[in-house]
Amino acid sequence: MKRLVLIFLTALFTVGMVGCNKAETAPEANTDASAEETAAGKDADEASNEPEEGTAAIGNPWKDDVSADDVYKLIDAYFIVPDGAQDVTYRINESDRLAEMDFTLDDLAFCARMKPTEALEDISGLYYEWDGELDDTVSGAEAKFRSAVSDSEMVHNVIWFDESGMSFSLMTSDKDLDGFDITAVVEAMYQPEGNSDDEFMPASFVEENAGKERFTGFDELISFLKPGQGYAYIELTGYDGKVLAVTEETFDDPDGHKASTDVAVYAEVNGEVKNIGNAFSSGNAYPVRCDGSLLYTGSDHEYGSYFVTGDGDGLMMKDSITEESDEGGNVSYFGFTRETNDFDDTKDIPEDPAECEKLFKELMDKAMKQPVIDFTVVE
């Protein structure tokens, strides 16, 4: 019966969409200025953000043509790409900690989104007067199926929430979607944690070594490290005790440390040791550092600091600033800062580009003075 209801709803979908932000026509679209970014308004929004030649400006928060690893760095999760998907591309909005994946499957264009949240949240970026809505579940997760109609197009949108703390959105459109069930695509992309029938998705190289995601303690986890891989105990704000940072590869820095540019962080949660997040720097000039409170990463144009979420269950970005330059030499910044490890405590960086540049340099200079994590390398 649920399947029949979903198929009935698909007959109500009609909006010209090629991705979350690429609408051609939209039925009764809500153009509320407070909306994050309407599908039809993307081009106009980007045009309004273009700086005059030779000036610096706050850039569009969306960063295009990023990699799957860039997505993971932002939200501690990878998109699951459905079998047969083509033309897969990614983009991220660091200030909102929001990731997007576009792909085509069976001649239909899809747009998927993910964002860490505490409850089901509409992260679709779509603002319409929906013609049909259905509260349901997908693979056991709370979900909402929605539809909208125009004279020439149809659109499906599903938003759902995983209890581990992630909201998802998937949408597609076409002139005729009668009989098409988007549920099958959702189920191909979503594999709930703890379901033994789901494909094993390692959070880092450690799970690949061990073939499992949970460990009885740090000693057991370390036993799965291979020669050349390293580990170090560090302290981070938000966690009572030490967490374990592991890395797949180290290098010798000028001060004799066994340093690395990437770490996977593990902590004991509810009696088991598990991965709570990963962090990455770019280039050996920016080894991962820790001052006993924060974890620091960086590059010539990116700064990041991390602590642990208030519930001690995840690695969380405290501050993030990215510097970008276009072909004309115009510099823009985007990012956010936090005073506490509470998602509601997020603040945008200053609007003045000069202030952003100053803040970026100050934070990076401070980070570069913190102790480099010195890993013990497995022989």
mmCIF file of C-alpha atoms in Angstrom:
data_model
loop_
_atom_site.group_PDB
_atom_site.id
_atom_site.type_symbol
_atom_site.label_atom_id
_atom_site.label_comp_id
_atom_site.label_asym_id
_atom_site.label_seq_id
_atom_site.Cartn_x
_atom_site.Cartn_y
_atom_site.Cartn_z
ATOM 1 C CA MET A 1 0.000 0.000 0.000
ATOM 2 C CA LYS A 2 2.856 2.426 0.820
ATOM 3 C CA ARG A 3 4.406 1.718 -2.575
ATOM 4 C CA LEU A 4 1.068 2.501 -4.265
ATOM 5 C CA VAL A 5 0.776 5.769 -2.375
ATOM 6 C CA LEU A 6 4.318 6.752 -3.395
ATOM 7 C CA ILE A 7 3.618 5.967 -7.036
ATOM 8 C CA PHE A 8 0.443 8.035 -6.801
ATOM 9 C CA LEU A 9 2.469 10.951 -5.447
ATOM 10 C CA THR A 10 4.912 10.757 -8.329
ATOM 11 C CA ALA A 11 2.105 11.691 -10.694
ATOM 12 C CA LEU A 12 1.878 15.011 -8.878
ATOM 13 C CA PHE A 13 5.538 16.065 -9.454
ATOM 14 C CA THR A 14 6.140 18.730 -12.148
ATOM 15 C CA VAL A 15 9.043 21.166 -11.885
ATOM 16 C CA GLY A 16 11.898 21.660 -14.366
ATOM 17 C CA MET A 17 14.961 20.783 -12.337
ATOM 18 C CA VAL A 18 18.397 19.502 -13.371
ATOM 19 C CA GLY A 19 19.900 19.658 -9.867
ATOM 20 C CA CYS A 20 19.191 21.284 -6.529
ATOM 21 C CA ASN A 21 20.187 24.671 -7.909
ATOM 22 C CA LYS A 22 19.385 24.533 -11.607
ATOM 23 C CA ALA A 23 15.668 25.034 -12.107
ATOM 24 C CA GLU A 24 14.292 26.123 -15.474
ATOM 25 C CA THR A 25 10.658 26.526 -14.415
ATOM 26 C CA ALA A 26 9.041 26.150 -11.020
ATOM 27 C CA PRO A 27 5.363 25.838 -10.004
ATOM 28 C CA GLU A 28 4.459 28.486 -7.459
ATOM 29 C CA ALA A 29 8.017 28.684 -6.176
ATOM 30 C CA ASN A 30 8.411 30.442 -2.851
ATOM 31 C CA THR A 31 10.995 33.164 -3.424
ATOM 32 C CA ASP A 32 11.351 33.981 0.270
ATOM 33 C CA ALA A 33 14.551 36.048 0.541
ATOM 34 C CA SER A 34 15.462 34.203 3.725
ATOM 35 C CA ALA A 35 15.721 30.913 1.858
ATOM 36 C CA GLU A 36 19.264 29.619 1.629
ATOM 37 C CA GLU A 37 19.307 29.405 -2.165
ATOM 38 C CA THR A 38 16.295 28.743 -4.411
ATOM 39 C CA ALA A 39 16.824 26.586 -7.424
ATOM 40 C CA ALA A 40 15.821 29.281 -9.876
ATOM 41 C CA GLY A 41 17.849 31.967 -8.146
ATOM 42 C CA LYS A 42 21.332 30.457 -8.236
ATOM 43 C CA ASP A 43 22.574 32.309 -11.311
ATOM 44 C CA ALA A 44 21.224 35.624 -10.076
ATOM 45 C CA ASP A 45 22.703 35.096 -6.630
ATOM 46 C CA GLU A 46 26.125 34.321 -8.083
ATOM 47 C CA ALA A 47 25.986 37.366 -10.342
ATOM 48 C CA SER A 48 25.182 39.634 -7.399
ATOM 49 C CA ASN A 49 28.211 38.266 -5.556
ATOM 50 C CA GLU A 50 30.685 39.017 -8.319
ATOM 51 C CA PRO A 51 33.161 41.677 -7.137
ATOM 52 C CA GLU A 52 34.197 44.618 -9.202
ATOM 53 C CA GLU A 53 37.489 44.072 -10.970
ATOM 54 C CA GLY A 54 40.475 44.486 -8.677
ATOM 55 C CA THR A 55 38.467 44.328 -5.448
ATOM 56 C CA ALA A 56 38.093 41.691 -2.750
ATOM 57 C CA ALA A 57 34.680 40.417 -1.714
ATOM 58 C CA ILE A 58 32.858 37.776 0.260
ATOM 59 C CA GLY A 59 32.388 34.932 -2.236
ATOM 60 C CA ASN A 60 29.469 32.682 -2.934
ATOM 61 C CA PRO A 61 29.476 30.097 -0.106
ATOM 62 C CA TRP A 62 29.252 27.187 -2.571
ATOM 63 C CA LYS A 63 32.548 25.655 -3.641
ATOM 64 C CA ASP A 64 32.237 23.738 -6.920
ATOM 65 C CA ASP A 65 34.175 20.852 -8.447
ATOM 66 C CA VAL A 66 35.390 19.433 -5.144
ATOM 67 C CA SER A 67 36.270 15.790 -4.475
ATOM 68 C CA ALA A 68 34.548 13.110 -2.430
ATOM 69 C CA ASP A 69 37.357 13.517 0.129
ATOM 70 C CA ASP A 70 36.545 17.256 0.396
ATOM 71 C CA VAL A 71 32.990 16.248 1.255
ATOM 72 C CA TYR A 72 34.293 13.898 3.937
ATOM 73 C CA LYS A 73 36.539 16.585 5.388
ATOM 74 C CA LEU A 74 33.493 18.820 5.852
ATOM 75 C CA ILE A 75 30.807 16.465 7.158
ATOM 76 C CA ASP A 76 32.692 13.286 8.158
ATOM 77 C CA ALA A 77 30.751 11.187 5.647
ATOM 78 C CA TYR A 78 30.919 10.093 2.037
ATOM 79 C CA PHE A 79 28.022 10.029 -0.402
ATOM 80 C CA ILE A 80 27.126 6.514 -1.515
ATOM 81 C CA VAL A 81 27.039 6.635 -5.311
ATOM 82 C CA PRO A 82 24.316 4.367 -6.740
ATOM 83 C CA ASP A 83 25.450 1.640 -9.130
ATOM 84 C CA GLY A 84 25.240 2.876 -12.705
ATOM 85 C CA ALA A 85 25.418 6.571 -11.809
ATOM 86 C CA GLN A 86 27.286 8.801 -14.287
ATOM 87 C CA ASP A 87 28.547 12.398 -14.452
ATOM 88 C CA VAL A 88 29.043 12.505 -10.662
ATOM 89 C CA THR A 89 30.093 15.916 -9.319
ATOM 90 C CA TYR A 90 30.338 17.375 -5.811
ATOM 91 C CA ARG A 91 30.046 20.826 -4.244
ATOM 92 C CA ILE A 92 30.146 22.028 -0.649
ATOM 93 C CA ASN A 93 28.948 24.946 1.469
ATOM 94 C CA GLU A 94 31.410 25.084 4.343
ATOM 95 C CA SER A 95 29.618 27.804 6.315
ATOM 96 C CA ASP A 96 26.456 25.655 6.481
ATOM 97 C CA ARG A 97 28.373 22.363 6.636
ATOM 98 C CA LEU A 98 26.299 21.200 3.677
ATOM 99 C CA ALA A 99 27.412 18.879 0.857
ATOM 100 C CA GLU A 100 25.828 18.207 -2.523
ATOM 101 C CA MET A 101 26.248 15.510 -5.175
ATOM 102 C CA ASP A 102 24.827 15.677 -8.722
ATOM 103 C CA PHE A 103 24.609 12.610 -10.953
ATOM 104 C CA THR A 104 22.608 11.037 -13.749
ATOM 105 C CA LEU A 105 21.035 7.592 -13.574
ATOM 106 C CA ASP A 106 18.876 5.914 -16.215
ATOM 107 C CA ASP A 107 18.722 9.206 -18.159
ATOM 108 C CA LEU A 108 17.419 11.150 -15.157
ATOM 109 C CA ALA A 109 19.343 13.905 -13.364
ATOM 110 C CA PHE A 110 19.521 13.698 -9.555
ATOM 111 C CA CYS A 111 20.748 16.009 -6.820
ATOM 112 C CA ALA A 112 21.575 14.638 -3.351
ATOM 113 C CA ARG A 113 22.478 16.566 -0.212
ATOM 114 C CA MET A 114 23.824 15.682 3.245
ATOM 115 C CA LYS A 115 24.226 17.737 6.410
ATOM 116 C CA PRO A 116 24.902 16.840 10.067
ATOM 117 C CA THR A 117 21.769 17.738 12.072
ATOM 118 C CA GLU A 118 20.089 16.804 15.332
ATOM 119 C CA ALA A 119 16.704 16.019 13.756
ATOM 120 C CA LEU A 120 15.029 15.800 10.350
ATOM 121 C CA GLU A 121 15.772 19.052 8.539
ATOM 122 C CA ASP A 122 14.744 20.250 5.095
ATOM 123 C CA ILE A 123 18.140 20.741 3.449
ATOM 124 C CA SER A 124 16.840 20.392 -0.119
ATOM 125 C CA GLY A 125 17.149 24.088 -1.030
ATOM 126 C CA LEU A 126 13.715 23.782 -2.692
ATOM 127 C CA TYR A 127 10.927 26.184 -1.758
ATOM 128 C CA TYR A 128 7.617 25.347 -3.445
ATOM 129 C CA GLU A 129 3.969 24.995 -2.637
ATOM 130 C CA TRP A 130 4.061 21.216 -2.531
ATOM 131 C CA ASP A 131 1.098 19.502 -4.196
ATOM 132 C CA GLY A 132 1.605 16.249 -2.326
ATOM 133 C CA GLU A 133 3.405 15.290 0.898
ATOM 134 C CA LEU A 134 3.711 11.919 2.622
ATOM 135 C CA ASP A 135 5.378 11.140 5.954
ATOM 136 C CA ASP A 136 6.930 7.674 5.754
ATOM 137 C CA THR A 137 10.234 5.828 6.290
ATOM 138 C CA VAL A 138 13.094 4.665 4.075
ATOM 139 C CA SER A 139 15.256 1.762 5.304
ATOM 140 C CA GLY A 140 13.841 2.431 8.771
ATOM 141 C CA ALA A 141 14.695 6.150 8.754
ATOM 142 C CA GLU A 142 12.188 8.974 9.241
ATOM 143 C CA ALA A 143 11.351 10.433 5.828
ATOM 144 C CA LYS A 144 9.083 12.830 3.958
ATOM 145 C CA PHE A 145 8.136 12.405 0.272
ATOM 146 C CA ARG A 146 7.057 15.549 -1.579
ATOM 147 C CA SER A 147 5.773 16.529 -5.011
ATOM 148 C CA ALA A 148 5.006 19.673 -7.000
ATOM 149 C CA VAL A 149 3.253 20.198 -10.339
ATOM 150 C CA SER A 150 3.444 22.519 -13.337
ATOM 151 C CA ASP A 151 2.054 22.240 -16.857
ATOM 152 C CA SER A 152 5.214 20.691 -18.307
ATOM 153 C CA GLU A 153 7.493 19.171 -15.655
ATOM 154 C CA MET A 154 7.530 16.835 -12.635
ATOM 155 C CA VAL A 155 9.845 16.737 -9.597
ATOM 156 C CA HIS A 156 10.328 14.229 -6.791
ATOM 157 C CA ASN A 157 11.960 15.196 -3.497
ATOM 158 C CA VAL A 158 12.639 12.996 -0.480
ATOM 159 C CA ILE A 159 14.182 14.213 2.765
ATOM 160 C CA TRP A 160 15.133 11.748 5.495
ATOM 161 C CA PHE A 161 17.089 11.564 8.755
ATOM 162 C CA ASP A 162 19.503 9.007 10.180
ATOM 163 C CA GLU A 163 19.580 8.728 13.979
ATOM 164 C CA SER A 164 23.375 8.883 13.933
ATOM 165 C CA GLY A 165 22.883 12.604 13.153
ATOM 166 C CA MET A 166 22.588 13.238 9.411
ATOM 167 C CA SER A 167 19.836 14.737 7.250
ATOM 168 C CA PHE A 168 19.609 13.777 3.573
ATOM 169 C CA SER A 169 17.790 15.055 0.510
ATOM 170 C CA LEU A 170 17.341 13.560 -2.961
ATOM 171 C CA MET A 171 15.492 15.127 -5.887
ATOM 172 C CA THR A 172 14.971 14.478 -9.578
ATOM 173 C CA SER A 173 12.752 15.855 -12.348
ATOM 174 C CA ASP A 174 11.506 15.113 -15.817
ATOM 175 C CA LYS A 175 8.568 15.853 -18.070
ATOM 176 C CA ASP A 176 6.979 12.500 -17.248
ATOM 177 C CA LEU A 177 7.725 10.575 -14.055
ATOM 178 C CA ASP A 178 4.472 8.623 -13.888
ATOM 179 C CA GLY A 179 5.161 5.257 -12.285
ATOM 180 C CA PHE A 180 8.721 6.137 -11.276
ATOM 181 C CA ASP A 181 9.517 5.275 -7.643
ATOM 182 C CA ILE A 182 12.367 7.339 -6.209
ATOM 183 C CA THR A 183 12.493 5.037 -3.162
ATOM 184 C CA ALA A 184 14.733 2.564 -4.986
ATOM 185 C CA VAL A 185 17.355 5.263 -5.582
ATOM 186 C CA VAL A 186 17.156 6.420 -1.966
ATOM 187 C CA GLU A 187 17.692 2.866 -0.736
ATOM 188 C CA ALA A 188 20.695 2.485 -3.062
ATOM 189 C CA MET A 189 22.270 5.607 -1.508
ATOM 190 C CA TYR A 190 21.357 5.104 2.143
ATOM 191 C CA GLN A 191 22.779 2.322 4.294
ATOM 192 C CA PRO A 192 21.848 2.744 7.961
ATOM 193 C CA GLU A 193 24.551 2.143 10.541
ATOM 194 C CA GLY A 194 24.190 -1.179 12.322
ATOM 195 C CA ASN A 195 22.282 -2.956 9.558
ATOM 196 C CA SER A 196 24.235 -6.141 8.899
ATOM 197 C CA ASP A 197 22.739 -6.399 5.416
ATOM 198 C CA ASP A 198 24.287 -3.097 4.406
ATOM 199 C CA GLU A 199 27.554 -2.728 2.547
ATOM 200 C CA PHE A 200 30.542 -2.237 4.851
ATOM 201 C CA MET A 201 31.650 1.410 4.653
ATOM 202 C CA PRO A 202 35.001 1.938 6.421
ATOM 203 C CA ALA A 203 35.505 5.314 8.078
ATOM 204 C CA SER A 204 39.273 5.137 7.647
ATOM 205 C CA PHE A 205 42.114 2.792 6.715
ATOM 206 C CA VAL A 206 41.836 1.182 10.169
ATOM 207 C CA GLU A 207 38.418 -0.295 9.381
ATOM 208 C CA GLU A 208 39.799 -1.499 6.051
ATOM 209 C CA ASN A 209 42.632 -3.253 7.908
ATOM 210 C CA ALA A 210 40.350 -4.753 10.557
ATOM 211 C CA GLY A 211 37.217 -5.435 8.522
ATOM 212 C CA LYS A 212 35.038 -3.971 11.249
ATOM 213 C CA GLU A 213 33.932 -0.608 12.671
ATOM 214 C CA ARG A 214 33.984 -1.108 16.453
ATOM 215 C CA PHE A 215 36.833 -2.060 18.791
ATOM 216 C CA THR A 216 36.988 -3.226 22.405
ATOM 217 C CA GLY A 217 39.709 -0.710 23.217
ATOM 218 C CA PHE A 218 42.578 1.350 21.854
ATOM 219 C CA ASP A 219 45.012 -1.559 22.173
ATOM 220 C CA GLU A 220 42.881 -3.724 19.910
ATOM 221 C CA LEU A 221 42.628 -0.914 17.346
ATOM 222 C CA ILE A 222 46.399 -0.370 17.376
ATOM 223 C CA SER A 223 46.905 -4.095 16.813
ATOM 224 C CA PHE A 224 45.360 -3.685 13.361
ATOM 225 C CA LEU A 225 47.827 -0.987 12.256
ATOM 226 C CA LYS A 226 50.326 -2.058 9.603
ATOM 227 C CA PRO A 227 54.046 -1.190 9.437
ATOM 228 C CA GLY A 228 54.551 2.471 8.592
ATOM 229 C CA GLN A 229 51.207 3.516 10.043
ATOM 230 C CA GLY A 230 51.228 5.550 13.245
ATOM 231 C CA TYR A 231 49.251 6.483 16.339
ATOM 232 C CA ALA A 232 49.283 9.162 19.050
ATOM 233 C CA TYR A 233 47.155 9.913 22.106
ATOM 234 C CA ILE A 234 45.856 13.490 22.234
ATOM 235 C CA GLU A 235 43.413 15.531 24.310
ATOM 236 C CA LEU A 236 40.590 17.582 22.788
ATOM 237 C CA THR A 237 37.994 19.899 24.270
ATOM 238 C CA GLY A 238 34.643 18.137 24.572
ATOM 239 C CA TYR A 239 36.012 14.702 25.479
ATOM 240 C CA ASP A 240 36.829 13.480 28.970
ATOM 241 C CA GLY A 241 40.146 11.701 28.592
ATOM 242 C CA LYS A 242 42.418 11.021 25.656
ATOM 243 C CA VAL A 243 41.401 10.156 22.122
ATOM 244 C CA LEU A 244 43.533 8.183 19.679
ATOM 245 C CA ALA A 245 44.775 9.818 16.477
ATOM 246 C CA VAL A 246 45.987 7.398 13.801
ATOM 247 C CA THR A 247 47.579 8.064 10.444
ATOM 248 C CA GLU A 248 48.323 5.939 7.427
ATOM 249 C CA GLU A 249 51.657 7.604 6.643
ATOM 250 C CA THR A 250 54.178 9.845 8.399
ATOM 251 C CA PHE A 251 57.144 12.003 7.409
ATOM 252 C CA ASP A 252 60.087 13.481 9.297
ATOM 253 C CA ASP A 253 59.624 17.197 9.960
ATOM 254 C CA PRO A 254 62.629 19.557 10.557
ATOM 255 C CA ASP A 255 62.312 19.134 14.334
ATOM 256 C CA GLY A 256 62.508 15.343 14.229
ATOM 257 C CA HIS A 257 58.820 14.569 14.697
ATOM 258 C CA LYS A 258 57.061 11.731 12.940
ATOM 259 C CA ALA A 259 54.457 14.071 11.502
ATOM 260 C CA SER A 260 51.476 13.637 9.189
ATOM 261 C CA THR A 261 49.004 15.686 7.163
ATOM 262 C CA ASP A 262 45.962 13.539 7.967
ATOM 263 C CA VAL A 263 44.485 11.860 11.023
ATOM 264 C CA ALA A 264 41.577 9.607 11.853
ATOM 265 C CA VAL A 265 40.368 10.194 15.413
ATOM 266 C CA TYR A 266 38.959 7.418 17.613
ATOM 267 C CA ALA A 267 37.276 7.656 21.006
ATOM 268 C CA GLU A 268 35.492 5.377 23.441
ATOM 269 C CA VAL A 269 31.739 5.937 23.089
ATOM 270 C CA ASN A 270 29.230 3.827 25.020
ATOM 271 C CA GLY A 271 31.832 1.213 25.878
ATOM 272 C CA GLU A 272 33.234 0.783 22.369
ATOM 273 C CA VAL A 273 36.028 2.527 20.478
ATOM 274 C CA LYS A 274 34.898 4.019 17.171
ATOM 275 C CA ASN A 275 35.873 6.649 14.639
ATOM 276 C CA ILE A 276 34.499 10.087 15.533
ATOM 277 C CA GLY A 277 35.937 11.934 12.523
ATOM 278 C CA ASN A 278 38.926 12.632 10.305
ATOM 279 C CA ALA A 279 40.954 15.785 9.601
ATOM 280 C CA PHE A 280 43.319 16.737 6.794
ATOM 281 C CA SER A 281 46.001 19.300 6.001
ATOM 282 C CA SER A 282 47.520 19.931 2.572
ATOM 283 C CA GLY A 283 51.276 19.649 2.109
ATOM 284 C CA ASN A 284 54.100 18.741 4.480
ATOM 285 C CA ALA A 285 54.518 22.399 5.414
ATOM 286 C CA TYR A 286 51.284 22.046 7.397
ATOM 287 C CA PRO A 287 51.487 18.939 9.595
ATOM 288 C CA VAL A 288 48.489 18.265 11.814
ATOM 289 C CA ARG A 289 48.977 19.874 15.227
ATOM 290 C CA CYS A 290 47.343 19.713 18.652
ATOM 291 C CA ASP A 291 47.698 21.929 21.721
ATOM 292 C CA GLY A 292 45.831 19.644 24.150
ATOM 293 C CA SER A 293 42.564 21.406 23.378
ATOM 294 C CA LEU A 294 42.192 21.815 19.612
ATOM 295 C CA LEU A 295 43.313 19.927 16.528
ATOM 296 C CA TYR A 296 44.722 22.187 13.771
ATOM 297 C CA THR A 297 44.904 21.700 10.001
ATOM 298 C CA GLY A 298 45.791 24.066 7.182
ATOM 299 C CA SER A 299 47.265 24.914 3.821
ATOM 300 C CA ASP A 300 48.295 28.079 2.004
ATOM 301 C CA HIS A 301 44.632 28.963 1.605
ATOM 302 C CA GLU A 302 42.694 26.974 4.228
ATOM 303 C CA TYR A 303 42.551 26.994 8.018
ATOM 304 C CA GLY A 304 40.693 24.571 10.252
ATOM 305 C CA SER A 305 40.502 23.769 13.950
ATOM 306 C CA TYR A 306 38.573 20.950 15.627
ATOM 307 C CA PHE A 307 37.242 19.850 18.981
ATOM 308 C CA VAL A 308 34.711 17.187 20.019
ATOM 309 C CA THR A 309 30.938 17.664 19.968
ATOM 310 C CA GLY A 310 29.125 18.331 23.227
ATOM 311 C CA ASP A 311 27.931 14.733 23.457
ATOM 312 C CA GLY A 312 31.476 13.428 22.885
ATOM 313 C CA ASP A 313 30.371 11.463 19.833
ATOM 314 C CA GLY A 314 31.979 13.328 16.928
ATOM 315 C CA LEU A 315 34.873 15.453 15.745
ATOM 316 C CA MET A 316 33.562 18.949 15.035
ATOM 317 C CA MET A 317 35.068 21.948 13.264
ATOM 318 C CA LYS A 318 35.515 24.912 15.570
ATOM 319 C CA ASP A 319 36.753 27.372 12.948
ATOM 320 C CA SER A 320 37.015 27.149 9.170
ATOM 321 C CA ILE A 321 38.235 29.798 6.728
ATOM 322 C CA THR A 322 38.973 29.334 3.040
ATOM 323 C CA GLU A 323 40.665 31.891 0.800
ATOM 324 C CA GLU A 324 39.979 31.839 -2.954
ATOM 325 C CA SER A 325 41.169 33.912 -5.921
ATOM 326 C CA ASP A 326 39.504 34.112 -9.319
ATOM 327 C CA GLU A 327 41.226 34.514 -12.682
ATOM 328 C CA GLY A 328 41.177 38.276 -12.278
ATOM 329 C CA GLY A 329 43.042 38.130 -8.981
ATOM 330 C CA ASN A 330 39.989 39.001 -6.884
ATOM 331 C CA VAL A 331 40.238 37.437 -3.431
ATOM 332 C CA SER A 332 37.242 36.149 -1.507
ATOM 333 C CA TYR A 333 36.774 34.359 1.812
ATOM 334 C CA PHE A 334 34.130 32.099 3.264
ATOM 335 C CA GLY A 335 33.830 30.139 6.474
ATOM 336 C CA PHE A 336 32.623 30.273 10.058
ATOM 337 C CA THR A 337 33.804 30.351 13.672
ATOM 338 C CA ARG A 338 32.480 28.857 16.900
ATOM 339 C CA GLU A 339 33.149 29.703 20.529
ATOM 340 C CA THR A 340 31.718 26.427 21.858
ATOM 341 C CA ASN A 341 31.151 22.897 20.535
ATOM 342 C CA ASP A 342 27.481 23.590 19.884
ATOM 343 C CA PHE A 343 26.175 23.644 16.299
ATOM 344 C CA ASP A 344 23.885 26.567 17.219
ATOM 345 C CA ASP A 345 26.944 28.623 18.154
ATOM 346 C CA THR A 346 28.080 29.013 14.528
ATOM 347 C CA LYS A 347 28.961 32.539 13.368
ATOM 348 C CA ASP A 348 29.833 33.714 9.879
ATOM 349 C CA ILE A 349 33.229 35.286 9.342
ATOM 350 C CA PRO A 350 33.301 39.115 8.968
ATOM 351 C CA GLU A 351 31.809 40.616 5.818
ATOM 352 C CA ASP A 352 34.791 42.908 5.280
ATOM 353 C CA PRO A 353 37.387 41.027 3.172
ATOM 354 C CA ALA A 354 40.228 42.906 4.854
ATOM 355 C CA GLU A 355 39.018 41.701 8.246
ATOM 356 C CA CYS A 356 38.735 38.164 6.864
ATOM 357 C CA GLU A 357 42.300 38.281 5.609
ATOM 358 C CA LYS A 358 43.507 39.538 8.977
ATOM 359 C CA LEU A 359 41.566 36.850 10.849
ATOM 360 C CA PHE A 360 42.854 34.122 8.510
ATOM 361 C CA LYS A 361 46.483 35.131 9.037
ATOM 362 C CA GLU A 362 46.085 35.495 12.801
ATOM 363 C CA LEU A 363 44.528 32.054 13.188
ATOM 364 C CA MET A 364 47.038 30.393 10.879
ATOM 365 C CA ASP A 365 50.000 32.038 12.639
ATOM 366 C CA LYS A 366 48.674 30.823 15.978
ATOM 367 C CA ALA A 367 48.103 27.299 14.661
ATOM 368 C CA MET A 368 51.637 27.059 13.253
ATOM 369 C CA LYS A 369 53.035 27.697 16.738
ATOM 370 C CA GLN A 370 51.219 24.705 18.289
ATOM 371 C CA PRO A 371 52.913 21.325 18.863
ATOM 372 C CA VAL A 372 53.114 18.978 15.901
ATOM 373 C CA ILE A 373 51.509 15.601 16.635
ATOM 374 C CA ASP A 374 54.410 13.171 16.979
ATOM 375 C CA PHE A 375 53.199 9.716 15.967
ATOM 376 C CA THR A 376 54.544 6.395 17.150
ATOM 377 C CA VAL A 377 55.188 4.437 13.977
ATOM 378 C CA VAL A 378 54.417 0.736 13.820
ATOM 379 C CA GLU A 379 57.492 -1.292 12.831
#
